[in-house]
Short mmCIF file of C-alpha atoms in Angstrom, two decimals:
data_model
loop_
_atom_site.label_atom_id
_atom_site.label_comp_id
_atom_site.label_asym_id
_atom_site.label_seq_id
_atom_site.Cartn_x
_atom_site.Cartn_y
_atom_site.Cartn_z
CA GLY A 1 12.11 59.07 -46.07
CA GLU A 2 12.17 59.23 -49.81
CA ASP A 3 11.51 62.58 -51.42
CA VAL A 4 11.58 63.94 -54.94
CA GLU A 5 11.65 67.69 -55.57
CA GLN A 6 11.24 69.70 -58.72
CA SER A 7 10.37 73.26 -59.62
CA LEU A 8 6.70 73.86 -60.35
CA PHE A 9 6.78 76.00 -63.49
CA LEU A 10 8.89 76.53 -66.59
CA SER A 11 8.13 78.79 -69.54
CA VAL A 12 10.02 78.64 -72.83
CA ARG A 13 9.60 79.89 -76.37
CA GLU A 14 8.80 77.50 -79.17
CA GLY A 15 12.02 76.21 -80.74
CA ASP A 16 14.11 76.77 -77.61
CA SER A 17 15.42 73.99 -75.39
CA SER A 18 13.66 73.21 -72.12
CA VAL A 19 15.51 71.87 -69.11
CA ILE A 20 13.52 70.47 -66.21
CA ASN A 21 15.44 69.65 -63.05
CA CYS A 22 14.77 67.25 -60.21
CA THR A 23 16.50 66.19 -57.01
CA TYR A 24 15.83 63.02 -55.05
CA THR A 25 16.93 61.71 -51.70
CA ASP A 26 16.89 57.91 -51.97
CA SER A 27 20.46 56.86 -52.71
CA SER A 28 19.27 53.29 -53.38
CA SER A 29 17.13 54.36 -56.34
CA THR A 30 17.40 51.87 -59.14
CA TYR A 31 15.33 53.56 -61.82
CA LEU A 32 14.60 57.22 -62.41
CA TYR A 33 11.77 58.25 -64.64
CA TRP A 34 10.20 61.15 -66.41
CA TYR A 35 6.45 60.97 -66.89
CA LYS A 36 4.32 63.38 -68.90
CA GLN A 37 0.75 64.36 -68.06
CA GLU A 38 -1.26 66.16 -70.71
CA PRO A 39 -4.45 68.04 -69.74
CA GLY A 40 -7.26 65.70 -68.74
CA ALA A 41 -5.12 62.59 -69.10
CA GLY A 42 -3.25 60.20 -66.88
CA LEU A 43 0.53 60.04 -66.74
CA GLN A 44 2.56 58.41 -69.48
CA LEU A 45 6.15 57.27 -69.21
CA LEU A 46 8.31 59.53 -71.32
CA THR A 47 11.73 58.06 -70.62
CA TYR A 48 13.72 56.41 -67.88
CA ILE A 49 17.34 55.92 -66.87
CA PHE A 50 19.03 53.25 -64.81
CA SER A 51 20.94 54.52 -61.81
CA ASN A 52 24.25 53.20 -63.23
CA MET A 53 23.96 55.46 -66.28
CA ASP A 54 24.97 59.11 -66.61
CA MET A 55 23.07 60.03 -69.73
CA LYS A 56 20.39 58.74 -72.01
CA GLN A 57 19.32 60.28 -75.31
CA ASP A 58 16.09 59.53 -77.11
CA GLN A 59 15.35 61.74 -80.13
CA ARG A 60 14.65 65.22 -78.75
CA LEU A 61 14.98 64.07 -75.14
CA THR A 62 18.20 63.96 -73.14
CA VAL A 63 18.26 62.70 -69.56
CA LEU A 64 21.25 63.52 -67.38
CA LEU A 65 21.85 61.84 -64.03
CA ASN A 66 24.32 63.06 -61.42
CA LYS A 67 24.16 60.28 -58.87
CA LYS A 68 26.60 61.97 -56.49
CA ASP A 69 24.36 65.03 -56.21
CA LYS A 70 21.15 63.00 -56.66
CA HIS A 71 20.18 65.33 -59.49
CA LEU A 72 18.20 64.37 -62.58
CA SER A 73 17.41 66.59 -65.54
CA LEU A 74 15.32 66.32 -68.68
CA ARG A 75 16.26 68.38 -71.70
CA ILE A 76 13.76 68.77 -74.54
CA ALA A 77 15.36 70.10 -77.69
CA ASP A 78 13.38 72.26 -80.14
CA THR A 79 10.43 72.53 -77.76
CA GLN A 80 7.05 72.56 -79.48
CA THR A 81 3.64 73.79 -78.29
CA GLY A 82 2.59 70.14 -78.12
CA ASP A 83 5.19 69.64 -75.39
CA SER A 84 3.12 71.81 -73.04
CA ALA A 85 2.25 69.48 -70.17
CA ILE A 86 3.19 68.60 -66.62
CA TYR A 87 6.41 66.62 -66.32
CA PHE A 88 6.91 64.40 -63.29
CA CYS A 89 10.23 63.14 -62.05
CA ALA A 90 10.00 59.80 -60.24
CA GLU A 91 12.26 57.23 -58.65
CA SER A 92 11.91 53.61 -57.74
CA GLY A 93 14.18 52.02 -55.19
CA THR A 94 15.63 48.54 -55.20
CA GLY A 95 13.18 45.95 -53.95
CA GLY A 96 10.57 48.47 -52.97
CA PHE A 97 8.64 48.71 -56.19
CA LYS A 98 7.08 51.84 -54.78
CA THR A 99 7.48 54.70 -57.21
CA ILE A 100 7.85 58.13 -55.61
CA PHE A 101 6.86 61.12 -57.69
CA GLY A 102 7.77 64.76 -57.51
CA ALA A 103 5.13 67.49 -57.55
CA GLY A 104 5.46 67.96 -61.31
CA THR A 105 6.80 70.82 -63.43
CA ARG A 106 4.26 72.59 -65.59
CA LEU A 107 5.90 73.47 -68.90
CA PHE A 108 4.41 76.38 -70.84
CA VAL A 109 5.54 76.74 -74.44
CA LYS A 110 4.94 80.15 -75.99
CA ALA A 111 4.47 80.35 -79.74
CA GLU B 1 -5.52 46.55 -76.05
CA ALA B 2 -7.53 48.42 -73.45
CA GLY B 3 -5.60 50.62 -71.06
CA VAL B 4 -6.21 51.16 -67.37
CA THR B 5 -9.83 52.18 -66.84
CA GLN B 6 -11.20 54.00 -63.83
CA SER B 7 -14.71 54.84 -62.69
CA PRO B 8 -16.37 57.11 -62.01
CA THR B 9 -14.54 59.90 -63.81
CA HIS B 10 -16.04 62.64 -61.67
CA LEU B 11 -18.00 62.66 -58.45
CA ILE B 12 -19.12 65.08 -55.80
CA LYS B 13 -19.60 64.10 -52.18
CA THR B 14 -20.17 65.91 -48.91
CA ARG B 15 -18.11 65.78 -45.75
CA GLY B 16 -18.57 62.60 -43.75
CA GLN B 17 -19.74 60.52 -46.68
CA GLN B 18 -17.99 57.46 -48.06
CA VAL B 19 -16.78 56.86 -51.60
CA THR B 20 -15.63 53.85 -53.63
CA LEU B 21 -13.44 54.25 -56.68
CA ARG B 22 -12.81 51.45 -59.13
CA CYS B 23 -9.92 50.48 -61.35
CA SER B 24 -9.39 47.82 -64.01
CA PRO B 25 -5.76 47.19 -64.87
CA ILE B 26 -4.34 46.33 -68.25
CA SER B 27 -4.92 42.68 -69.08
CA GLY B 28 -2.06 40.60 -67.73
CA HIS B 29 -0.98 43.16 -65.13
CA THR B 30 -1.11 41.87 -61.59
CA SER B 31 -0.03 45.00 -59.70
CA VAL B 32 -2.31 47.94 -59.05
CA TYR B 33 -1.23 51.22 -57.47
CA TRP B 34 -3.31 54.09 -56.18
CA TYR B 35 -2.09 57.68 -56.05
CA GLN B 36 -3.70 60.89 -54.87
CA GLN B 37 -2.99 64.01 -56.93
CA ALA B 38 -4.07 67.00 -54.92
CA LEU B 39 -3.63 70.49 -56.31
CA GLY B 40 -0.01 71.60 -56.00
CA LEU B 41 1.07 68.48 -54.12
CA GLY B 42 2.04 66.14 -56.93
CA LEU B 43 1.32 62.47 -56.70
CA GLN B 44 1.14 60.97 -53.24
CA PHE B 45 1.45 57.19 -53.04
CA LEU B 46 -1.57 55.60 -51.40
CA LEU B 47 -1.59 51.82 -51.85
CA TRP B 48 0.01 49.01 -53.84
CA TYR B 49 -1.71 45.68 -54.44
CA ASP B 50 -0.23 42.66 -56.10
CA GLU B 51 -1.78 39.22 -56.51
CA GLY B 52 -4.67 40.20 -54.27
CA GLU B 53 -2.51 41.32 -51.35
CA GLU B 54 -1.71 44.78 -50.03
CA ARG B 55 2.06 45.10 -50.50
CA ASN B 56 2.75 48.65 -49.43
CA ARG B 57 0.91 51.60 -48.03
CA GLY B 58 1.62 55.32 -48.10
CA ASN B 59 1.31 57.78 -45.27
CA PHE B 60 -2.48 58.05 -45.25
CA PRO B 61 -4.97 57.49 -42.42
CA PRO B 62 -6.81 54.14 -42.07
CA ARG B 63 -9.99 55.61 -43.52
CA PHE B 64 -8.26 55.12 -46.87
CA SER B 65 -8.48 51.43 -47.71
CA GLY B 66 -8.87 49.19 -50.67
CA ARG B 67 -8.75 45.72 -52.03
CA GLN B 68 -7.79 43.78 -55.12
CA PHE B 69 -10.06 41.16 -56.60
CA PRO B 70 -9.10 37.80 -58.15
CA ASN B 71 -9.37 39.36 -61.62
CA TYR B 72 -6.80 41.98 -60.43
CA SER B 73 -9.27 44.88 -60.56
CA SER B 74 -9.19 47.08 -57.50
CA GLU B 75 -11.30 49.37 -55.36
CA LEU B 76 -10.24 52.33 -53.28
CA ASN B 77 -12.53 53.21 -50.40
CA VAL B 78 -12.43 56.46 -48.50
CA ASN B 79 -14.57 56.78 -45.37
CA ALA B 80 -15.57 59.88 -43.43
CA LEU B 81 -14.64 62.20 -46.28
CA GLU B 82 -12.90 65.46 -45.44
CA LEU B 83 -12.58 68.58 -47.57
CA GLU B 84 -8.87 67.94 -48.12
CA ASP B 85 -9.69 64.59 -49.75
CA SER B 86 -10.71 66.53 -52.85
CA ALA B 87 -8.24 65.40 -55.48
CA LEU B 88 -7.68 63.39 -58.61
CA TYR B 89 -7.25 59.73 -57.69
CA LEU B 90 -5.07 57.91 -60.15
CA CYS B 91 -4.82 54.19 -60.57
CA ALA B 92 -1.84 52.59 -62.28
CA SER B 93 -0.98 49.02 -63.16
CA SER B 94 2.17 47.13 -64.01
CA PRO B 95 3.23 43.59 -64.73
CA ARG B 96 4.53 41.75 -61.69
CA GLY B 97 7.07 44.19 -60.27
CA LEU B 98 10.04 41.86 -59.97
CA ARG B 99 10.33 41.39 -63.70
CA ASN B 100 9.88 44.83 -65.17
CA LEU B 101 11.66 48.15 -64.99
CA GLY B 102 8.92 49.61 -62.88
CA GLU B 103 6.98 51.42 -65.58
CA LEU B 104 3.51 52.32 -64.41
CA PHE B 105 0.56 52.55 -66.77
CA PHE B 106 -1.95 55.12 -65.56
CA GLY B 107 -5.65 55.55 -65.97
CA GLU B 108 -7.19 58.98 -66.48
CA GLY B 109 -8.26 59.23 -62.88
CA SER B 110 -11.36 59.83 -60.79
CA ARG B 111 -11.83 63.44 -59.75
CA LEU B 112 -13.39 63.65 -56.32
CA THR B 113 -14.80 66.89 -54.98
CA VAL B 114 -15.80 67.02 -51.33
CA LEU B 115 -18.12 69.86 -50.34
#
């Protein structure tokens, strides 16, 4: 079945880059997403990438997709304390409309 | 515009009891999704409703059920509560799935504690 895996914790210093990695199993995934969950809040879509793209850049965020290895990464440049949150990788397959989420990576940003 | 709203925000139940959680989607959204976020397990897909019909179901026992009303709001019912049902239950909505990129809009969740 479909599965999305990501590491549970990442700690970086303020100003450094953060890279959060994710692997997925569904080769028919159409969209891949990164959601952010701040303490006490629901998830919010941070960015997404279509499966026919290799890279997407949006201000401080860079998403890289290696479809062959089914590997997705999110790079946050110049990480700030306000970026501390849980980041969820997710995928949605063609026709299924069922979004599968990873367990989430908790990002700690040290001042 | 109001976002996805869920109620109650917190509740405590005991084993064997039943609970009903409620969700109001964003106006104009016809799809409602329910997820369970248990500690350390990420989001587990529970149910998807669209246009009043159950469209997909995750790997949960039948004591997890729900429905969607004509106004697209939704209820999640959990019968015979077990300790491991303690979790944050998140509701999300989206416009009709066929025409959007699949972005889900989440509520803040209902935190259920089973004692």
